XYZ file of C-alpha atoms in Angstrom:
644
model
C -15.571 13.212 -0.349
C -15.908 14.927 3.202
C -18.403 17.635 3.695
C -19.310 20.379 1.478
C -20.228 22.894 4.400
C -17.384 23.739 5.533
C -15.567 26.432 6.285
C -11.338 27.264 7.469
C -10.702 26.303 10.529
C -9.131 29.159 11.772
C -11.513 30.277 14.082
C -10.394 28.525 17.655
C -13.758 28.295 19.066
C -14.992 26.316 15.735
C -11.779 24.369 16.205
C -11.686 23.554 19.573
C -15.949 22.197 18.495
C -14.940 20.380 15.924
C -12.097 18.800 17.744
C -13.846 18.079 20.414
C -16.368 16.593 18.093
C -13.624 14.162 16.532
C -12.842 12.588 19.909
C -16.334 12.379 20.769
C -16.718 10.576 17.432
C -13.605 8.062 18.162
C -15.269 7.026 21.585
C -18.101 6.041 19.908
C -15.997 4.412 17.468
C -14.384 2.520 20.198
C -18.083 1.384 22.218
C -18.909 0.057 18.337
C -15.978 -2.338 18.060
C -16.495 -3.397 21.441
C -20.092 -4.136 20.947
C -19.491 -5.563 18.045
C -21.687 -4.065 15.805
C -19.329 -3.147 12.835
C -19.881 -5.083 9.697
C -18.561 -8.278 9.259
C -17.858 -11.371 7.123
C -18.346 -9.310 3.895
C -15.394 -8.114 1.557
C -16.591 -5.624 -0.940
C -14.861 -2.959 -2.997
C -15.689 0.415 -3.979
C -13.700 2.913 -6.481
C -13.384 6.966 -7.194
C -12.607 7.611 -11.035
C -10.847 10.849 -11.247
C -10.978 12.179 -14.750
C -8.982 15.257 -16.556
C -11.521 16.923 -19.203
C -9.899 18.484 -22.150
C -10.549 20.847 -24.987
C -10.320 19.661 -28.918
C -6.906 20.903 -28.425
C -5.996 18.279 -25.519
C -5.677 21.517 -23.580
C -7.832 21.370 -19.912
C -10.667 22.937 -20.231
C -12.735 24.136 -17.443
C -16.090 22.374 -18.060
C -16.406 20.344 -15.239
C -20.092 22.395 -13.906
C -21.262 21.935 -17.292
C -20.432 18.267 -17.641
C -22.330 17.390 -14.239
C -25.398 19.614 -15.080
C -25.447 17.906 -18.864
C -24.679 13.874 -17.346
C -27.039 14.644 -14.328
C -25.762 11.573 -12.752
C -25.634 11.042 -8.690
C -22.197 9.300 -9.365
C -20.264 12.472 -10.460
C -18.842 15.165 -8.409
C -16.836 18.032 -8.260
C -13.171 17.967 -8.051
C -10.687 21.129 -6.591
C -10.085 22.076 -10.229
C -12.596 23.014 -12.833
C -11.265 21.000 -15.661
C -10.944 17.527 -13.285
C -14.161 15.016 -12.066
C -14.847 12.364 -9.914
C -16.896 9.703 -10.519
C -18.042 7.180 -7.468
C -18.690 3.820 -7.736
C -20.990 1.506 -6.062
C -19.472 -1.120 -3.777
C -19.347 -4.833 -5.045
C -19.415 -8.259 -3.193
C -15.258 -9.384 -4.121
C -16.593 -12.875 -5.685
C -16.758 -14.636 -9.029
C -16.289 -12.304 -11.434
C -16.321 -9.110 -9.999
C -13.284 -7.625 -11.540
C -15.124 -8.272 -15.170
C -17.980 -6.515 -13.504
C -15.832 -3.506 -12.423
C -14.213 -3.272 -15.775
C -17.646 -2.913 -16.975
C -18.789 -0.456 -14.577
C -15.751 1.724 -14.952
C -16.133 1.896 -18.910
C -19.417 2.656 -19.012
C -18.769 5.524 -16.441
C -16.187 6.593 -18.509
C -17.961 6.840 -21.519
C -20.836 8.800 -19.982
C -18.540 11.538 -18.909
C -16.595 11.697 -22.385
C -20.395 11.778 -23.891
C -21.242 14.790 -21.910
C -18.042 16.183 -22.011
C -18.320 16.045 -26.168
C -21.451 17.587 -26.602
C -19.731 21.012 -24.863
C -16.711 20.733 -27.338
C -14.170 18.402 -24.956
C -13.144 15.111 -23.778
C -12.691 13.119 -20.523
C -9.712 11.508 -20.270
C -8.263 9.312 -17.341
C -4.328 9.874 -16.860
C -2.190 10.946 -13.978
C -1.142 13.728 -15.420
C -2.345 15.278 -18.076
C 0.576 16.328 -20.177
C -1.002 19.461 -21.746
C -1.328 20.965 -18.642
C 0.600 24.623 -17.601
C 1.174 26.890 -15.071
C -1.572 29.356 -16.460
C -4.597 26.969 -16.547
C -3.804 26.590 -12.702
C -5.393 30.633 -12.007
C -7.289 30.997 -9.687
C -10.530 31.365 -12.055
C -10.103 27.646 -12.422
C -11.340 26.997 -8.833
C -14.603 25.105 -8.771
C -16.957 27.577 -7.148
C -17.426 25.539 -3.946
C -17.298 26.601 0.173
C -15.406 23.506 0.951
C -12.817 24.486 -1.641
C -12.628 27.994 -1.323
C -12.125 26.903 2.338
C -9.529 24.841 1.372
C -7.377 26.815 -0.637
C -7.385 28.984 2.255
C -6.030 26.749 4.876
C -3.609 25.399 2.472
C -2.108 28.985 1.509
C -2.508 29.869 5.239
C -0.010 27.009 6.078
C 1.921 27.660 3.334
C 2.055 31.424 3.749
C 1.333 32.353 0.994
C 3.548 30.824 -1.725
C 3.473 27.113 -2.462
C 6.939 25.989 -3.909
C 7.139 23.127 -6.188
C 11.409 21.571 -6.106
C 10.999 18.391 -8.082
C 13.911 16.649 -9.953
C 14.277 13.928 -12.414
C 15.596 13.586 -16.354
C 14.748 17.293 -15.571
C 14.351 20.074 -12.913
C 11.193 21.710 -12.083
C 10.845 25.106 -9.518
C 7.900 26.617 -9.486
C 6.375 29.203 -7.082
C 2.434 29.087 -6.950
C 0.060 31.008 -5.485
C -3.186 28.756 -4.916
C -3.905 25.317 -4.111
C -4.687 24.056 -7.446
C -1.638 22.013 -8.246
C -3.684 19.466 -6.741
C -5.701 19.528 -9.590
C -2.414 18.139 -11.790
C -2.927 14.987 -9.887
C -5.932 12.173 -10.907
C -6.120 8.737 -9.204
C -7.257 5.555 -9.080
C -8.458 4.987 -5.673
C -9.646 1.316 -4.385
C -11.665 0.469 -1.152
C -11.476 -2.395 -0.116
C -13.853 -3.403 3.029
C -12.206 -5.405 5.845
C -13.498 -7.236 8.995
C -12.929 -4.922 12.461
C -10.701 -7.788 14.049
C -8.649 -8.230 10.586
C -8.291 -4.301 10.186
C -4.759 -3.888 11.861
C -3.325 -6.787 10.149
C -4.892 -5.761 6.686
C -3.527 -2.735 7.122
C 0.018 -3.154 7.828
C -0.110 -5.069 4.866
C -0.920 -2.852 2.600
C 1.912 -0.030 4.047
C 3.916 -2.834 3.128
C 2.994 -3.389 -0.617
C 2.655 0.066 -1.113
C 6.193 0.676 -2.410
C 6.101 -2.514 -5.021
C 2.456 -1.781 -5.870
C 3.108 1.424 -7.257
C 6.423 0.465 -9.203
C 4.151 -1.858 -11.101
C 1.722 0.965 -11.728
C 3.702 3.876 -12.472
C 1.625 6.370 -14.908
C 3.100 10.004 -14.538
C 6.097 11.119 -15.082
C 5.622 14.522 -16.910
C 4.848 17.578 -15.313
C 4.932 20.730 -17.605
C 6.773 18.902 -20.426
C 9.278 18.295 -17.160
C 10.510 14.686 -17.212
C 10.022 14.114 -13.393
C 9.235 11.169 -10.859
C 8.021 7.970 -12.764
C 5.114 8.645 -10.378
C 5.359 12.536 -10.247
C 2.016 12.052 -8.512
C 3.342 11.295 -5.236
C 5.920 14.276 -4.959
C 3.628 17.041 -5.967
C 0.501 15.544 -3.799
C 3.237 16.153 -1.339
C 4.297 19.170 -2.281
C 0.900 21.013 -3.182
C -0.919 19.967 0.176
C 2.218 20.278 2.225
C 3.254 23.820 1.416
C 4.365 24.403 5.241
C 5.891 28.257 5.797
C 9.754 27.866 5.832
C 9.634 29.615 9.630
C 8.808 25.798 10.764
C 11.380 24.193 8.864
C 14.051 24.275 11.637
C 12.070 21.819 13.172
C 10.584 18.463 12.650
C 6.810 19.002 11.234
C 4.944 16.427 10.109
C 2.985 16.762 6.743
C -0.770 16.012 5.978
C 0.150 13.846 3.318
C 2.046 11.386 4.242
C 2.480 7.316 4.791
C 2.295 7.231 8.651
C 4.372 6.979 11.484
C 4.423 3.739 13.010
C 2.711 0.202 11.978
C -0.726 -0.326 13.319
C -1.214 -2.079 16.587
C -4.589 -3.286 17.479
C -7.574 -1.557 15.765
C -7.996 1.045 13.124
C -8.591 3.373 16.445
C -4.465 3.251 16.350
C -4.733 5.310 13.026
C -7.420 7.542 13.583
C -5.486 8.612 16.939
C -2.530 9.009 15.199
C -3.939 11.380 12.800
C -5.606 13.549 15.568
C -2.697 13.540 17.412
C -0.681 14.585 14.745
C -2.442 16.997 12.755
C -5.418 19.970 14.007
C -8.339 20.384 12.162
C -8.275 21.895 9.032
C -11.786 22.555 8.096
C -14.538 23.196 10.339
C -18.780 22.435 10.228
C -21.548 22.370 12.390
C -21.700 18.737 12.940
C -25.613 17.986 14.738
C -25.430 14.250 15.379
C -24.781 12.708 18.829
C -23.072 9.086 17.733
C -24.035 7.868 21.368
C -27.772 9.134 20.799
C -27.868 7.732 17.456
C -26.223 4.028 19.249
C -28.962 4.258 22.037
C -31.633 3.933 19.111
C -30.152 1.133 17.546
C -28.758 3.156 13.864
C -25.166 3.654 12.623
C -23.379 7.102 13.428
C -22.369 8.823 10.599
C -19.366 9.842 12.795
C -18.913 13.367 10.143
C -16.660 15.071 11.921
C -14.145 11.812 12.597
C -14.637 11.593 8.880
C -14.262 15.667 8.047
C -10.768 15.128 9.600
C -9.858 11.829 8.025
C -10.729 13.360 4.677
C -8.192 15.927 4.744
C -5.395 13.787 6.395
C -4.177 12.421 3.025
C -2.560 9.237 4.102
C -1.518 7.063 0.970
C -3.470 4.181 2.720
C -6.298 5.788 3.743
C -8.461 4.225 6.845
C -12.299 4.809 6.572
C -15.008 4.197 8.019
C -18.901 4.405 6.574
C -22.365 3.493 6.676
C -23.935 1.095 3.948
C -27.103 0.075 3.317
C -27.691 0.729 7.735
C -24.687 -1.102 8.728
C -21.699 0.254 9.809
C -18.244 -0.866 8.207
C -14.328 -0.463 8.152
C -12.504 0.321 4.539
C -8.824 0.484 3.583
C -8.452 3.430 0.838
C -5.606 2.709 -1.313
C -4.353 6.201 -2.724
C -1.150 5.217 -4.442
C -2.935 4.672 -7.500
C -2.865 6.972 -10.803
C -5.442 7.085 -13.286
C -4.692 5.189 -16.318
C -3.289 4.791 -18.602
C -6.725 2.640 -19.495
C -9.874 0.961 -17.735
C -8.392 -2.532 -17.967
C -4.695 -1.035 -16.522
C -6.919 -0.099 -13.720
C -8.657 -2.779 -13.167
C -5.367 -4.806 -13.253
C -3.728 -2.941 -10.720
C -7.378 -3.290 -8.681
C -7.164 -6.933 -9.057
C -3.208 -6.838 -8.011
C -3.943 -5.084 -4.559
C -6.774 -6.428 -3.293
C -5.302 -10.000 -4.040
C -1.986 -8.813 -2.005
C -3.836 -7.292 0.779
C -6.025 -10.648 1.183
C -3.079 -13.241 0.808
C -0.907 -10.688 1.999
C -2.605 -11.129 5.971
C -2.463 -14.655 5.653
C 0.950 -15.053 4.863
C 3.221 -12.369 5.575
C 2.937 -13.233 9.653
C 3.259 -10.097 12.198
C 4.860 -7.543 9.791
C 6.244 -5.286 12.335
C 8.795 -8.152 13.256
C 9.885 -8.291 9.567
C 9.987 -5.262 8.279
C 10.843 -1.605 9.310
C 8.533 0.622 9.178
C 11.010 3.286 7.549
C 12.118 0.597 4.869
C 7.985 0.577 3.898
C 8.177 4.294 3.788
C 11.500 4.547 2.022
C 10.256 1.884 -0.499
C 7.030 3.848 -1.702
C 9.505 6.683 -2.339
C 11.462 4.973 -4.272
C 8.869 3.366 -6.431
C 7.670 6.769 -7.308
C 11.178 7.735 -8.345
C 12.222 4.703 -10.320
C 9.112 2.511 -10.982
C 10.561 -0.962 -12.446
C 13.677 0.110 -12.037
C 13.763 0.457 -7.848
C 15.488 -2.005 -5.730
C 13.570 -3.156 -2.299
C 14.015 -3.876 0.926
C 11.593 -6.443 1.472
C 11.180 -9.204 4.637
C 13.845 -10.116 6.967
C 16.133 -7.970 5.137
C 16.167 -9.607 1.301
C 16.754 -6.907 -0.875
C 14.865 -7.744 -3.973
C 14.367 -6.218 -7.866
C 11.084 -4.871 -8.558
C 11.004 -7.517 -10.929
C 11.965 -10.244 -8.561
C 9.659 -9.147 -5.874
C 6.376 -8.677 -8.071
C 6.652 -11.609 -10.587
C 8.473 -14.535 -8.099
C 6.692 -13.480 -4.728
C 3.835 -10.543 -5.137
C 1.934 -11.953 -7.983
C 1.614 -16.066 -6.426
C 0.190 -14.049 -3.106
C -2.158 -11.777 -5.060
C -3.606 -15.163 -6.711
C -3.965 -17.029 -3.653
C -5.928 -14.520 -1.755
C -8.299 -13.527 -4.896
C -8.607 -17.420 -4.820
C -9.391 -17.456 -1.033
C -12.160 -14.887 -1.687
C -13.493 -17.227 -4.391
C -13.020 -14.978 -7.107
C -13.402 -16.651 -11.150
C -10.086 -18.065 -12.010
C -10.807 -16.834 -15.561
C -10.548 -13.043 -13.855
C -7.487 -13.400 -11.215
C -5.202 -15.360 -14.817
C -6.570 -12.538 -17.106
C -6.186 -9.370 -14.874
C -3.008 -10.471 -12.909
C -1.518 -11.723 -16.366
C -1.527 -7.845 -16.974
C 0.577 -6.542 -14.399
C 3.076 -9.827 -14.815
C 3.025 -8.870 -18.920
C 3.741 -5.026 -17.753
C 6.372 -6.333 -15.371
C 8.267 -8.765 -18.075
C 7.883 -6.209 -20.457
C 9.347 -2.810 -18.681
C 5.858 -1.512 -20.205
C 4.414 0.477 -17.745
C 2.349 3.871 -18.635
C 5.192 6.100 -17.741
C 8.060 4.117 -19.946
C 5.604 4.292 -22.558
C 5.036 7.777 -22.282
C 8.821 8.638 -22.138
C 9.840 6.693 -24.476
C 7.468 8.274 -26.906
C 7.934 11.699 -25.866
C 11.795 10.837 -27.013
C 10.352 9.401 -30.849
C 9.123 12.781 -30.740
C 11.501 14.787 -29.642
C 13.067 14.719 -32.855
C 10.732 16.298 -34.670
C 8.621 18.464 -32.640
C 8.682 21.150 -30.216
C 7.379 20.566 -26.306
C 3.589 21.964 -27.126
C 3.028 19.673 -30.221
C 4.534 16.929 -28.279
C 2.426 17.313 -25.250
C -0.503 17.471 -27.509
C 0.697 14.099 -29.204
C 1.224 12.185 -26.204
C -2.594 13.395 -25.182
C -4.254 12.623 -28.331
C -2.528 9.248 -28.508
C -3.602 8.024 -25.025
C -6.635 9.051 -25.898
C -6.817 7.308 -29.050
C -5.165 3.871 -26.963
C -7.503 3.978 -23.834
C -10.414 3.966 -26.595
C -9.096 0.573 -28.034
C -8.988 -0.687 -24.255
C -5.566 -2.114 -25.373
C -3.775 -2.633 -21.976
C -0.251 -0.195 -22.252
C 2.257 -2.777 -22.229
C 0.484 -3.392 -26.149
C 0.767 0.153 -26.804
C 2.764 1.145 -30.455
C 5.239 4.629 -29.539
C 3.245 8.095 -30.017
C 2.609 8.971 -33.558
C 1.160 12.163 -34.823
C -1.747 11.390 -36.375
C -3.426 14.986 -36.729
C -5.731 14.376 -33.812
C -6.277 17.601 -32.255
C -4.679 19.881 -34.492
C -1.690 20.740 -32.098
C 0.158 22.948 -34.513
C -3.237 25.659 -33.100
C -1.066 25.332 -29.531
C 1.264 28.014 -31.402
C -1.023 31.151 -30.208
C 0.881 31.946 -26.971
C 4.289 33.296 -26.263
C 4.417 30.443 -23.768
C 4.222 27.627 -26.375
C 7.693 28.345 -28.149
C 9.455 30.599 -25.498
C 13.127 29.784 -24.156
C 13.247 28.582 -21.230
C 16.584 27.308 -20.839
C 18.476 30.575 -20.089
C 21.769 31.392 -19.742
C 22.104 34.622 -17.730
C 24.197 36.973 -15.493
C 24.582 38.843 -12.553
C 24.967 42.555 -12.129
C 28.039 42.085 -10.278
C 29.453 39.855 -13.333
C 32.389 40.720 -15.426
C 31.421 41.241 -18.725
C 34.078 39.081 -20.296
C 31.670 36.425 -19.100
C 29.071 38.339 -21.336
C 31.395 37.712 -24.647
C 32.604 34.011 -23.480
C 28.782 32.784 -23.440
C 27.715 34.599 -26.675
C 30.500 32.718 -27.804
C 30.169 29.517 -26.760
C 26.808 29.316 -26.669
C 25.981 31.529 -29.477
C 23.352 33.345 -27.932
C 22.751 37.054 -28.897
C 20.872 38.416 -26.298
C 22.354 37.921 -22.165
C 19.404 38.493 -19.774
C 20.777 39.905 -15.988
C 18.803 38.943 -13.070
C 18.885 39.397 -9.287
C 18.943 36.550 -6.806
C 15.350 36.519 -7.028
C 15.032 35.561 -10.446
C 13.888 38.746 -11.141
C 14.477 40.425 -14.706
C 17.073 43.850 -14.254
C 18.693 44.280 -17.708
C 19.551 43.015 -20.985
C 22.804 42.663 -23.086
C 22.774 42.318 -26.727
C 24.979 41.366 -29.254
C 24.907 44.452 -30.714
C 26.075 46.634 -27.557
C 28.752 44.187 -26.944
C 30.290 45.318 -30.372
C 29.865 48.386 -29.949
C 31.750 48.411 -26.555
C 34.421 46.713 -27.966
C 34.535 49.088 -30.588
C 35.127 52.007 -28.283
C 37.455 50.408 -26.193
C 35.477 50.278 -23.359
C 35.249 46.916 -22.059
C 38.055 47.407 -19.430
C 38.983 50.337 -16.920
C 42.225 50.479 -15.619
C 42.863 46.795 -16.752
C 39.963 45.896 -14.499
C 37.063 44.180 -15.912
C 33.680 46.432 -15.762
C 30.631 44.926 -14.147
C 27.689 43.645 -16.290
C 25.900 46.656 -14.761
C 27.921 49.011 -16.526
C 27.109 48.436 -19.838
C 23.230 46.291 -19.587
C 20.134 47.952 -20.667
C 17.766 48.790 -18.087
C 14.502 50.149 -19.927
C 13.020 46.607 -20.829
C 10.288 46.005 -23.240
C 8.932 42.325 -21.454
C 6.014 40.232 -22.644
C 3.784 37.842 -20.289
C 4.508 34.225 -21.384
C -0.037 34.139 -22.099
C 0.302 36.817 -24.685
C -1.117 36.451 -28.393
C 1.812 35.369 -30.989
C 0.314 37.855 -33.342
C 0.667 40.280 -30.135
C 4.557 39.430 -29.382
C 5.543 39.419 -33.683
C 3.728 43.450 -33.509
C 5.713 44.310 -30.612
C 8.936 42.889 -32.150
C 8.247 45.177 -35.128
C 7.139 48.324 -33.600
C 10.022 48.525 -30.889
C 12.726 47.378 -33.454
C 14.029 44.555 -31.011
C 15.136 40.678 -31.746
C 14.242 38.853 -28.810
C 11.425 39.986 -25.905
C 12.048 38.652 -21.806
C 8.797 36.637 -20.814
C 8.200 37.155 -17.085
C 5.296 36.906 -14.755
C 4.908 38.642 -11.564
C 8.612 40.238 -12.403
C 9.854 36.998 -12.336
C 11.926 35.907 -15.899
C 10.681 33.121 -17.159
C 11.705 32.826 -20.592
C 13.222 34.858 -23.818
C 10.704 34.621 -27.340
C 12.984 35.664 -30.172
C 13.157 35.533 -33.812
C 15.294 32.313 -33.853
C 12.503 30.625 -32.106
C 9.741 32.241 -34.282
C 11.435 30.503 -37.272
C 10.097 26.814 -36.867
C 6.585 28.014 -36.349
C 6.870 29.936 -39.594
C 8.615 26.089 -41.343
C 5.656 24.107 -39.650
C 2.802 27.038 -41.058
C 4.413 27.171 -44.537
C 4.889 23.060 -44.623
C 1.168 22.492 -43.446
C -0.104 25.481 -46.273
C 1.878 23.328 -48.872
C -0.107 20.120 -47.676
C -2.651 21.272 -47.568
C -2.808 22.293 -51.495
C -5.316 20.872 -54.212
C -3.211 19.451 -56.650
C -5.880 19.658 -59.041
C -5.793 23.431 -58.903
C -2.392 23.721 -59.924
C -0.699 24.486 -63.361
């Protein structure tokens, strides 16, 4: 969680403190491991819920201040984005049946936050990414009123100067320019601690670098982003993306970002990772840090160490190392990051199960993973997890290139299952929870097929905001049933939510799939794609995406009814003959709003743009099926007994 009083660290005299403080911080670090008076011989394991809270609508909502105040529970805190939480778990001893325990723990935590979240007209839902969301609920006004954030969104911009770019590309393409750093807020995990001895760290950790890749392909939960059929685990590219916004001055050379997987396996200690980190990346937040670790040593207590953890908080490694102080005692964690939230509690819980098992076994039988894997084929194989999910292929030890399939069911899942056993966890647990993932495996079921191959049911029917709100309202409605998702039926409507209300904004039935010109084009190319695409309306932009004229069908025919398309038996220019005094809408306005316009101005079809930049085109054509769906639910909804 870091500190909350912080500020940017743009101030050199604060960062050359607080850097100073960091190495200060890893020297103390260092005397502690040499002593020997980390925390050993006990493997526990903590977990942060991240939750999406929603309106009756599925839509965010920003009610996250409101939901802490009403749950007034220490376990909740803020998240970057007004309509996300966090929930914090206490750490458990990994014995008997502690994954029954943490199912139990997780469900009533989720519960309380739906409860509160209820009683102020919303829900609290745990997905990667919440379908419902767009660009407009990421304004700045959704910012949760916090320094550390404020602070945060400030560095990030800083970096990014100014404009964070989103270039993501799956079933679909999504580019995106953003101003602020709440695209982080489109992301919710699942992150597991698990607590490891001092002397095992290294080892431990390698090993989870290494099952990163095949972890996630098991566990793959987001793959929409805007309606945008992405990444199986869009997660990882837009955590990227967000948090990495780096100014395109330093892309001519090699620049390491903040999130990433690492450079190198670890040596000796977790002191190899925390260096690297330093080493790679400055401060990016600043605080008055007060303690003196080597005082606080000298008197026999545990150093918080807050500004070696400040740092490590906002280095976003996928396996995070950490160190903390429970209970008096001093101890070393491996974060694992990878993880989305969802699709339900015992999903979760499954995947828990599967890492922690692999990470155990994993050190006792893999041998010295630096001599059997390369470190770029561990790197290369997370990415293509989060592109493919089931479907990658690996590159696993010694070279075998291996099926996701292959490498979870005939050599992941027998390792996960011998080191749960070697923990002495309840065989009853490690058959029931690691009988998940294999029946997820077997089945091709994971969260994100299930949620593309329902968005594709309902493709046929609906349009992209009723479908959105479906797909919410549905996972909503399975994650209550604690069915695991390889049991989960395809996406119905079932009038949950009333999407058919999403219809209020321009932005819910705009077209965005534009076919448009240049001003330097010839116009034939104006009556060729009114043609063959029978469209009616040609928007013209500059290279910039930004809006400069429109043609219409209408002044097409009338330019071929002159005889002016041609000069000299050259072809004019678009420019020549586009309209240049634009009535535009912005893509948040009222329906209502854009049907008066329409009328008053005497025009089919309105350009949506924001900031200048087209975006879309609202016309009657598109108004049509909103008009069908009204008329078709007024009909349903009609007494029968009044009638005739």
């Amino acid at each position: 969680m870091g500190l909350h009083d912080t500020d940017i660290g743009v101030d050199p005299r604060s960062v050359r403190n607080i850097s100073r403080a960091v190495i200060r911080d890893m020297a103390a670090l260092e005397q502690m491991l040499e002593a020997g008076v980390i925390e050993e011989g006990c493997c526990r394991l903590g977990a942060e819920q991240e939750l999406f809270l929603t309106d009756d609508r599925w839509d965010p909502a920003p009610i996250a201040e409101h939901v802490l105040a009403d749950a007034a529970d220490e376990r909740f805190v803020s998240e970057v984005a007004l309509f996300n939480l966090e929930a914090n778990l206490e750490p458990i001893a990994v014995r008997g049946r502690t994954f029954s325990d943490l199912q139990i723990m997780l469900e009533e935590t989720v519960a309380l936050a739906d409860a509160a979240a209820r009683r102020h007209g919303g829900h609290a839902l745990i997905c990667g990414i919440l379908p419902t969301l767009r660009p407009d609920a990421l304004s700045i006004e959704n910012l949760t009123p916090r320094d550390r954030y404020r602070a945060l969104n400030a560095a990030v911009m800083r970096a990014a100067g100014g404009v964070i770019r989103l270039r993501l590309q799956g079933i679909d393409e999504l580019l995106l320019d953003h101003d602020n750093v709440l695209l982080e807020g489109c992301n919710t995990s699942f992150q597991v601690h698990l607590q490891v001895d001092p002397d095992a760290f290294a080892a431990a950790y390698n090993v989870a670098q290494a099952i990163a890749g095949p972890l996630l392909a098991a566990c793959v939960n987001s793959p929409l982003l805007f309606g945008r059929r992405l990444w199986r685990e869009t997660r990882i590219a837009l955590f990227h993306q967000s948090v990495d916004a780096l100014d395109t001055a330093t892309l001519a050379r090699e620049v390491t970002g903040r999130v990433w997987f690492g450079e190198s396996w670890a040596q000796d200690s977790v002191l190899d990772v925390f260096r690297e980190n330093l080493a790679r990346f400055r401060p990016l937040l600043t605080a008055e840090i007060a303690e003196d670790p080597f005082e606080t040593l000298a008197a026999g207590g545990a150093p918080k160490l807050r500004a070696l953890q400040l740092h490590n908080g906002n280095v976003y490694r996928w396996n995070r190392p950490c160190y903390g102080v429970y209970r008096g005692r001093a101890h070393l964690r491996i974060e694992c990051r990878v993880l989305p939230a969802g699709p339900t509690v015992v999903d979760e819980v499954a995947n828990a199960a599967f890492w922690i098992g692999l990470v155990l076994g994993g050190t006792r039988r893999f041998g010295h993973l630096p001599t059997r894997l390369a470190f770029e084929d561990a790197r290369a194989n997370l990415i293509a997890a989060a592109r493919l999910g089931l479907d990658t292929g690996f590159t696993w030890l010694d070279g075998e290139r291996l099926s996701a399939t292959e490498l979870i069911r005939d050599r992941l899942l027998p390792i996960a299952r011998l080191g749960l056993l070697s923990a002495h966890v309840d065989e009853s647990d490690i058959d029931y929870y690691l009988g998940i993932v294999d029946r997820r495996v077997v089945t091709g079921s994971t969260g994100a097929q299930w949620t593309l191959r329902s968005d594709q049911a309902l493709r046929r029917k609906y349009g992209h905001v009723e479908r959105m709100a479906i797909l919410t309202a549905a996972m909503n409605s399975n994650a209550r049933k604690g069915l695991p998702v390889h049991d989960w039926p395809t996406a119905e409507d079932r009038g949950e939510g009333r999407p058919h209300r999403a219809y209020e904004r321009v932005e819910d039935c705009m077209t965005t799939d534009l076919f448009t010109l240049r001003e330097d084009d010839a116009v034939d190319l104006v009556a060729f794609l009114m043609n063959h695409r029978g469209i009616r309306q040609i928007l013209v932009e500059d290279d910039e995406q930004r809006l400069v004229g429109i043609i219409s069908y209408r002044t097409l025919l009338q330019r071929v009814a002159d005889g002016k398309l041609h000069e000299a038996n050259e072809p004019l220019p678009v420019r020549d003959i586009m309209v240049r005094e634009l009535i535009t809408i912005e893509p948040g306005t009222p329906m209502r709003e854009a049907v008066r316009i329409m009328r008053e101005a005497n025009v089919t079809a309105l350009p949506v743009v924001r900031q200048g930049k087209l975006l879309g085109i609202i016309s009657e054509h598109d108004l049509l099926p909103v008009v069908a769906r009204l008329l078709d639910e007024k009909e349903s909804d009609r007494d029968p007994r009044l009638e005739g």
